[in-house]
Coordinates of C-alpha atoms in Angstrom, one line a residue:
Chain A
M28 CA 194.3 174.6 155.6
P29 CA 197.7 172.9 156.2
P30 CA 197.6 169.8 158.4
P31 CA 198.4 170.4 162.1
K32 CA 202.0 170.1 163.2
T33 CA 201.3 167.0 165.3
S34 CA 199.9 165.3 162.2
R35 CA 199.9 161.4 162.3
S36 CA 201.2 160.1 159.0
S37 CA 201.8 156.9 157.1
I38 CA 205.2 155.3 157.6
G39 CA 205.8 154.5 153.9
A40 CA 203.7 152.4 151.7
R41 CA 202.3 150.1 154.4
R42 CA 199.6 151.2 156.7
N43 CA 200.5 152.3 160.2
P44 CA 198.0 150.3 162.3
E45 CA 198.0 153.0 165.0
T46 CA 197.1 155.7 162.5
E47 CA 194.5 153.4 160.9
Q48 CA 192.8 152.7 164.2
A49 CA 192.9 156.5 165.0
I50 CA 191.2 157.3 161.7
L51 CA 188.5 154.6 162.2
D52 CA 187.9 155.8 165.8
A53 CA 187.5 159.4 164.5
A54 CA 185.1 158.4 161.8
E55 CA 183.1 156.3 164.3
A56 CA 182.9 159.1 166.9
I57 CA 181.8 161.6 164.2
L58 CA 179.1 159.3 163.1
Q59 CA 177.9 158.7 166.6
E60 CA 177.8 162.3 167.5
G61 CA 176.6 163.9 164.2
G62 CA 175.2 161.2 162.0
D63 CA 175.9 160.5 158.4
R64 CA 175.9 164.1 157.3
A65 CA 178.6 165.1 159.7
L66 CA 181.0 162.5 158.3
T67 CA 183.2 164.3 155.7
M68 CA 186.7 163.4 154.9
D69 CA 187.8 166.8 156.2
A70 CA 186.2 166.2 159.6
V71 CA 187.7 162.8 159.9
A72 CA 191.2 164.0 159.0
R73 CA 190.9 166.9 161.5
R74 CA 189.6 164.7 164.4
A75 CA 192.2 162.0 163.8
A76 CA 195.0 164.6 163.4
S77 CA 195.9 162.7 160.2
S78 CA 196.9 164.1 156.9
K79 CA 194.2 164.1 154.3
A80 CA 196.8 162.5 151.9
T81 CA 197.0 159.4 154.2
L82 CA 193.2 159.3 154.6
Y83 CA 192.6 159.4 150.9
K84 CA 195.4 157.0 150.1
W85 CA 193.9 154.3 152.3
W86 CA 190.2 155.1 151.7
P87 CA 189.8 156.9 148.4
T88 CA 186.1 157.5 149.0
R89 CA 183.8 158.2 151.9
A90 CA 181.9 154.9 151.1
R91 CA 185.1 152.9 151.5
L92 CA 185.8 154.6 154.9
L93 CA 182.2 153.8 156.0
L94 CA 182.7 150.2 155.0
A95 CA 186.0 150.0 157.0
V96 CA 184.3 151.4 160.1
Y97 CA 181.4 148.9 159.7
A98 CA 183.7 146.0 159.1
R99 CA 185.7 146.7 162.3
R100 CA 182.5 146.7 164.4
K101 CA 181.1 143.6 162.6
A102 CA 184.3 141.6 163.2
Q103 CA 183.3 141.3 166.9
L104 CA 180.2 139.3 166.0
D105 CA 180.6 135.5 166.2
L106 CA 178.3 132.7 165.0
A107 CA 176.8 130.8 167.8
D108 CA 177.1 127.0 167.7
T109 CA 173.8 125.8 169.1
G110 CA 173.9 122.2 168.1
S111 CA 171.2 122.3 165.4
L112 CA 170.7 123.9 162.0
K113 CA 167.5 125.7 163.1
G114 CA 169.2 126.9 166.3
D115 CA 172.2 128.2 164.4
L116 CA 170.0 130.0 161.8
T117 CA 167.9 131.5 164.6
A118 CA 171.0 132.7 166.5
F119 CA 172.4 134.1 163.2
Y120 CA 169.4 136.3 162.5
V121 CA 168.7 137.3 166.2
N122 CA 172.3 138.3 166.8
L123 CA 172.8 140.1 163.5
F124 CA 169.5 142.0 163.8
A125 CA 170.4 143.0 167.4
F126 CA 173.8 144.1 166.2
W127 CA 172.2 146.2 163.4
R128 CA 169.7 147.7 165.7
G129 CA 172.3 148.6 168.4
S130 CA 174.0 151.9 168.2
I131 CA 175.2 152.9 164.7
S132 CA 176.0 149.5 163.1
G133 CA 172.8 149.1 161.1
D134 CA 172.8 152.7 159.9
L135 CA 176.5 152.3 158.9
F136 CA 175.8 149.3 156.7
R137 CA 172.6 150.9 155.3
F138 CA 174.6 154.0 154.3
V139 CA 177.3 151.8 152.7
M140 CA 174.6 150.0 150.7
A141 CA 172.9 153.3 149.8
E142 CA 176.2 154.8 148.6
A143 CA 176.9 151.7 146.5
Q144 CA 173.8 152.6 144.4
F145 CA 175.4 155.9 143.3
D146 CA 179.1 155.2 143.5
P147 CA 180.2 152.2 141.4
D148 CA 183.7 152.5 142.8
I149 CA 182.6 150.9 146.1
L150 CA 181.0 147.8 144.4
P151 CA 184.0 145.6 143.9
V152 CA 185.2 146.3 147.5
L153 CA 181.8 145.7 148.9
R154 CA 181.3 142.5 146.9
S155 CA 184.6 141.2 148.1
Y156 CA 183.7 142.1 151.7
L157 CA 180.2 140.4 151.4
D158 CA 181.8 137.3 149.8
D159 CA 184.0 137.0 152.9
R160 CA 181.0 137.3 155.2
R161 CA 179.1 134.7 153.2
R162 CA 182.1 132.4 153.6
D163 CA 181.9 133.0 157.4
T164 CA 178.3 132.0 157.3
E165 CA 179.0 128.7 155.5
V166 CA 180.3 127.4 158.9
I167 CA 176.6 127.0 159.9
F168 CA 176.1 124.5 157.0
N169 CA 179.5 122.8 157.4
R170 CA 178.5 122.0 161.0
A171 CA 175.0 120.9 159.9
Q172 CA 176.6 118.7 157.3
A173 CA 178.8 117.1 159.9
R174 CA 175.7 116.4 162.0
G175 CA 174.0 114.8 159.0
E176 CA 171.2 117.3 159.0
L177 CA 171.4 118.5 155.4
R178 CA 169.9 117.4 152.1
P179 CA 172.7 115.6 150.3
S180 CA 172.4 117.9 147.2
L181 CA 172.9 121.1 149.3
I182 CA 175.8 123.4 148.5
P183 CA 176.9 125.3 151.6
A184 CA 178.1 128.4 149.7
T185 CA 174.7 128.7 148.0
A186 CA 172.7 128.1 151.1
A187 CA 174.8 130.7 152.9
E188 CA 174.2 133.2 150.1
I189 CA 170.5 132.8 150.5
V190 CA 170.7 133.3 154.2
V191 CA 172.7 136.5 154.0
A192 CA 170.6 137.9 151.2
V193 CA 167.5 137.6 153.3
A194 CA 169.2 139.3 156.2
R195 CA 170.4 142.2 154.1
D196 CA 167.0 142.6 152.5
H197 CA 165.4 142.8 156.0
L198 CA 167.8 145.6 157.0
L199 CA 167.3 147.6 153.9
T200 CA 163.5 147.4 154.1
G201 CA 163.4 148.3 157.8
R202 CA 162.6 144.9 159.2
T203 CA 165.2 144.1 161.8
R204 CA 162.8 143.8 164.7
F205 CA 162.7 140.1 165.4
E206 CA 159.1 139.3 164.6
G207 CA 156.9 136.6 163.3
E208 CA 158.0 137.0 159.7
I209 CA 161.6 136.1 160.2
D210 CA 160.6 133.2 162.3
A211 CA 158.5 131.9 159.4
I212 CA 161.5 132.4 157.1
I213 CA 163.9 130.5 159.5
A214 CA 161.4 127.6 159.6
E215 CA 161.1 127.6 155.8
L216 CA 164.9 127.7 155.3
T217 CA 165.5 125.0 157.9
D218 CA 162.9 122.7 156.2
G219 CA 164.3 123.5 152.8
F220 CA 167.9 122.8 153.7
S221 CA 167.3 119.7 155.8
A222 CA 167.4 116.1 154.8
P223 CA 163.8 114.8 154.4
R224 CA 162.7 112.8 157.4
S225 CA 161.8 109.3 156.6
S226 CA 158.0 108.8 156.4
L227 CA 158.5 105.6 158.4
A228 CA 160.1 107.4 161.4
Chain B
M19 CA 157.6 181.6 140.6
P20 CA 153.9 181.3 139.9
P21 CA 152.8 178.2 138.0
P22 CA 152.4 178.7 134.2
K23 CA 148.9 179.8 133.0
T24 CA 148.4 176.4 131.2
S25 CA 149.1 174.5 134.4
R26 CA 147.5 171.1 134.7
S27 CA 145.9 170.8 138.1
S28 CA 144.1 168.3 140.3
I29 CA 140.3 168.2 140.0
G30 CA 139.5 168.1 143.7
A31 CA 140.7 165.5 146.2
R32 CA 140.9 162.6 143.7
R33 CA 143.8 162.3 141.3
N34 CA 143.2 163.3 137.7
P35 CA 144.6 160.3 135.8
E36 CA 145.7 162.4 132.9
T37 CA 147.7 164.7 135.1
E38 CA 149.1 161.8 137.0
Q39 CA 150.4 160.1 133.8
A40 CA 151.8 163.5 132.6
I41 CA 153.8 163.9 135.8
L42 CA 155.1 160.3 135.7
D43 CA 156.0 160.8 132.0
A44 CA 157.9 164.0 132.8
A45 CA 159.8 162.4 135.7
E46 CA 160.7 159.4 133.5
A47 CA 161.9 161.6 130.6
I48 CA 164.0 163.7 133.0
L49 CA 165.6 160.5 134.5
Q50 CA 166.3 159.1 131.1
E51 CA 167.9 162.3 129.8
G52 CA 169.7 163.6 132.9
G53 CA 169.9 160.7 135.4
D54 CA 169.1 160.8 139.1
R55 CA 170.6 164.3 139.7
A56 CA 168.4 166.0 137.2
L57 CA 165.3 164.8 138.8
T58 CA 164.1 167.6 141.1
M59 CA 160.5 168.3 142.0
D60 CA 160.9 171.7 140.3
A61 CA 162.1 170.1 137.0
V62 CA 159.2 167.6 137.0
A63 CA 156.5 170.3 137.7
R64 CA 158.0 172.5 134.9
R65 CA 158.2 169.7 132.3
A66 CA 154.7 168.3 133.2
A67 CA 153.3 171.8 133.2
S68 CA 151.8 170.9 136.5
S69 CA 151.5 172.9 139.7
K70 CA 154.0 172.1 142.4
A71 CA 151.1 172.0 144.8
T72 CA 149.5 169.0 142.9
L73 CA 152.9 167.3 142.6
Y74 CA 153.6 167.6 146.3
K75 CA 150.1 166.6 147.3
W76 CA 150.3 163.3 145.4
W77 CA 154.0 162.6 146.0
P78 CA 155.2 164.4 149.1
T79 CA 158.8 163.4 148.5
R80 CA 161.1 162.7 145.6
A81 CA 161.5 159.1 146.8
R82 CA 157.7 158.5 146.5
L83 CA 157.7 160.0 143.0
L84 CA 160.7 157.7 142.0
L85 CA 158.7 154.7 143.4
A86 CA 155.6 155.6 141.4
V87 CA 157.6 155.9 138.2
Y88 CA 159.3 152.5 138.9
A89 CA 155.9 150.9 139.8
R90 CA 154.4 152.0 136.5
R91 CA 157.2 150.4 134.5
K92 CA 157.2 147.3 136.7
A93 CA 153.5 146.7 136.2
Q94 CA 154.2 145.6 132.6
L95 CA 156.3 142.6 133.8
D96 CA 154.3 139.3 134.0
L97 CA 155.2 136.0 135.6
A98 CA 155.7 133.3 133.0
D99 CA 153.9 130.0 133.5
T100 CA 156.4 127.4 132.4
G101 CA 154.8 124.3 133.8
S102 CA 157.4 123.6 136.5
L103 CA 158.6 125.2 139.7
K104 CA 162.2 125.4 138.5
G105 CA 161.1 126.8 135.1
D106 CA 159.0 129.5 136.8
L107 CA 161.8 130.5 139.2
T108 CA 164.3 130.6 136.4
A109 CA 161.9 132.8 134.3
F110 CA 161.2 135.0 137.3
Y111 CA 164.9 135.8 137.8
V112 CA 165.8 136.0 134.1
N113 CA 163.0 138.4 133.3
L114 CA 163.4 140.5 136.4
F115 CA 167.1 140.9 136.0
A116 CA 166.7 141.7 132.3
F117 CA 164.0 144.3 133.3
W118 CA 166.4 145.8 135.8
R119 CA 169.3 145.9 133.4
G120 CA 167.2 147.4 130.6
S121 CA 167.0 151.2 130.4
I122 CA 166.4 153.0 133.7
S123 CA 164.3 150.4 135.6
G124 CA 167.1 148.9 137.7
D125 CA 168.6 152.3 138.5
L126 CA 165.2 153.6 139.5
F127 CA 164.6 150.9 142.0
R128 CA 168.2 151.2 143.3
F129 CA 167.7 154.9 143.9
V130 CA 164.4 154.2 145.7
M131 CA 166.1 151.7 147.9
A132 CA 169.0 154.1 148.5
E133 CA 166.8 157.0 149.5
A134 CA 164.9 154.7 151.8
Q135 CA 168.1 154.4 153.9
F136 CA 168.1 158.1 154.6
D137 CA 164.4 159.1 154.3
P138 CA 162.2 157.0 156.7
D139 CA 159.1 158.6 155.2
I140 CA 159.3 156.3 152.2
L141 CA 159.6 153.1 154.3
P142 CA 155.9 152.3 154.9
V143 CA 155.0 153.1 151.3
L144 CA 157.9 151.0 150.0
R145 CA 157.0 148.1 152.4
S146 CA 153.4 148.2 151.2
Y147 CA 154.6 148.2 147.6
L148 CA 157.0 145.3 148.2
D149 CA 154.4 143.3 150.0
D150 CA 152.1 143.6 146.9
R151 CA 155.0 142.4 144.7
R152 CA 155.6 139.5 147.1
R153 CA 152.0 138.5 146.8
D154 CA 152.2 138.6 143.0
T155 CA 155.2 136.2 143.3
E156 CA 153.2 133.8 145.4
V157 CA 151.4 132.7 142.2
I158 CA 154.6 130.7 141.4
F159 CA 154.0 128.6 144.5
N160 CA 150.3 128.4 144.2
R161 CA 150.8 126.9 140.7
A162 CA 153.5 124.5 142.0
Q163 CA 151.2 123.5 144.9
A164 CA 148.4 122.7 142.4
R165 CA 150.9 120.5 140.4
G166 CA 151.9 118.7 143.6
E167 CA 155.5 119.8 143.4
L168 CA 155.9 121.4 146.9
R169 CA 156.9 120.2 150.3
P170 CA 153.6 119.9 152.3
S171 CA 154.9 122.3 155.0
L172 CA 155.8 125.0 152.6
I173 CA 154.0 128.4 153.1
P174 CA 153.8 130.2 149.7
A175 CA 154.0 133.7 151.2
T176 CA 157.3 132.8 153.0
A177 CA 158.8 131.1 150.0
A178 CA 157.9 134.1 147.9
E179 CA 159.5 136.4 150.4
I180 CA 162.8 134.5 150.2
V181 CA 162.7 134.6 146.4
V182 CA 162.1 138.3 146.1
A183 CA 164.7 139.1 148.9
V184 CA 167.4 137.2 146.9
A185 CA 166.4 139.1 143.8
R186 CA 166.6 142.5 145.5
D187 CA 169.9 141.6 147.1
H188 CA 171.4 140.8 143.7
L189 CA 170.3 144.1 142.3
L190 CA 171.7 146.1 145.2
T191 CA 175.0 144.3 145.1
G192 CA 175.5 144.7 141.4
R193 CA 174.8 141.1 140.4
T194 CA 171.9 141.2 137.8
R195 CA 173.9 139.6 135.0
F196 CA 172.5 136.1 134.7
E197 CA 175.5 134.0 135.7
G198 CA 176.4 130.8 137.4
E199 CA 175.7 132.1 140.9
I200 CA 171.9 132.7 140.4
D201 CA 171.6 129.3 138.6
A202 CA 173.0 127.7 141.7
I203 CA 170.5 129.6 143.9
I204 CA 167.6 128.6 141.7
A205 CA 168.6 125.0 141.9
E206 CA 169.0 125.3 145.7
L207 CA 165.6 127.0 146.1
T208 CA 163.9 124.5 143.9
D209 CA 165.3 121.5 145.8
G210 CA 164.4 123.2 149.1
F211 CA 160.9 124.0 148.2
S212 CA 160.1 120.7 146.4
A213 CA 158.6 117.6 147.9
P214 CA 161.3 115.0 148.6
R215 CA 161.3 112.4 145.8
S216 CA 160.8 108.9 147.0
S217 CA 164.0 107.0 147.4
L218 CA 162.2 104.0 145.7
A219 CA 161.5 106.0 142.6

């Protein structure tokens, strides 16, 4: 089937932001209406009135397109500054789990992670994306360091890596309800990352 | 297609261990020879000379069968007792990552985790299995507690949960080569879980 006459197309080698947003909108709408199975590259191109050549040039696989839709939603989530390490870690998990439970965000990320187990093409892109998110999360430890809350030997990048790994594991094992177990983990991480309190205090 | 005349079958409601092992052997051989796509319930029943009724009665879904094959392989992995918390955590990650990289074990677990994102039926079974593995891992902290190495406030179950979450996250993001990053995490976890050393020491 030839693309429709009104086809949006790329303006040269650089992405056209309007077309890019139209494609991500189309993919998101298809996911919301029909779930993961409805999301085919054909369906997205048709709905976005985009050429399949453009779609495949920017997102060579379905997994990459899923990750782009997820990343656009995730970009709206900020890290709360609560004034303490424990407060910031609690806000991080509460907000992230609520984001994942709300609408299609959690399913989207679960599908990306699932596809990454079968499609090695997505792994470098996914790793690079997750590294960026880990760097975002380091701000929690940079703030805590500035407040003098941290163990001197703590490395913010490593602590952030542990925090995001636990979050992802909870999503992929169906545990994003905010229950006693994550509370215990937050307490454990806070104690582990904090400077020991003087026994004379 | 009727089952072959020599069909193995269940002896009543309880599993026949010989049939169970034959089915798991068949599934494992199919995975090793043909990968994930070759593993259909039909192919397993045929190769094990088992009735499909028996196969479906014990493992109602492909994901449950994959988990059973994985669990049987995983049962052979012991936790080394090295005499220190840092040594035990290092051995845990080194041995587990080597197990996951070797042959089909890592792929098997990755496929189970991937299927769990689409097939909610497997989640309770998977959660129960992972809870058992977390309990196994607590022995590292029970030993460390007996040696007086741990922070007094540490809860072994929670610490073990963090340790296994980080391991699973590394597998699912393609990071089971034993590199600098997991070394940094082991050092961070060890420091976080350990009793603070006296500043007078």
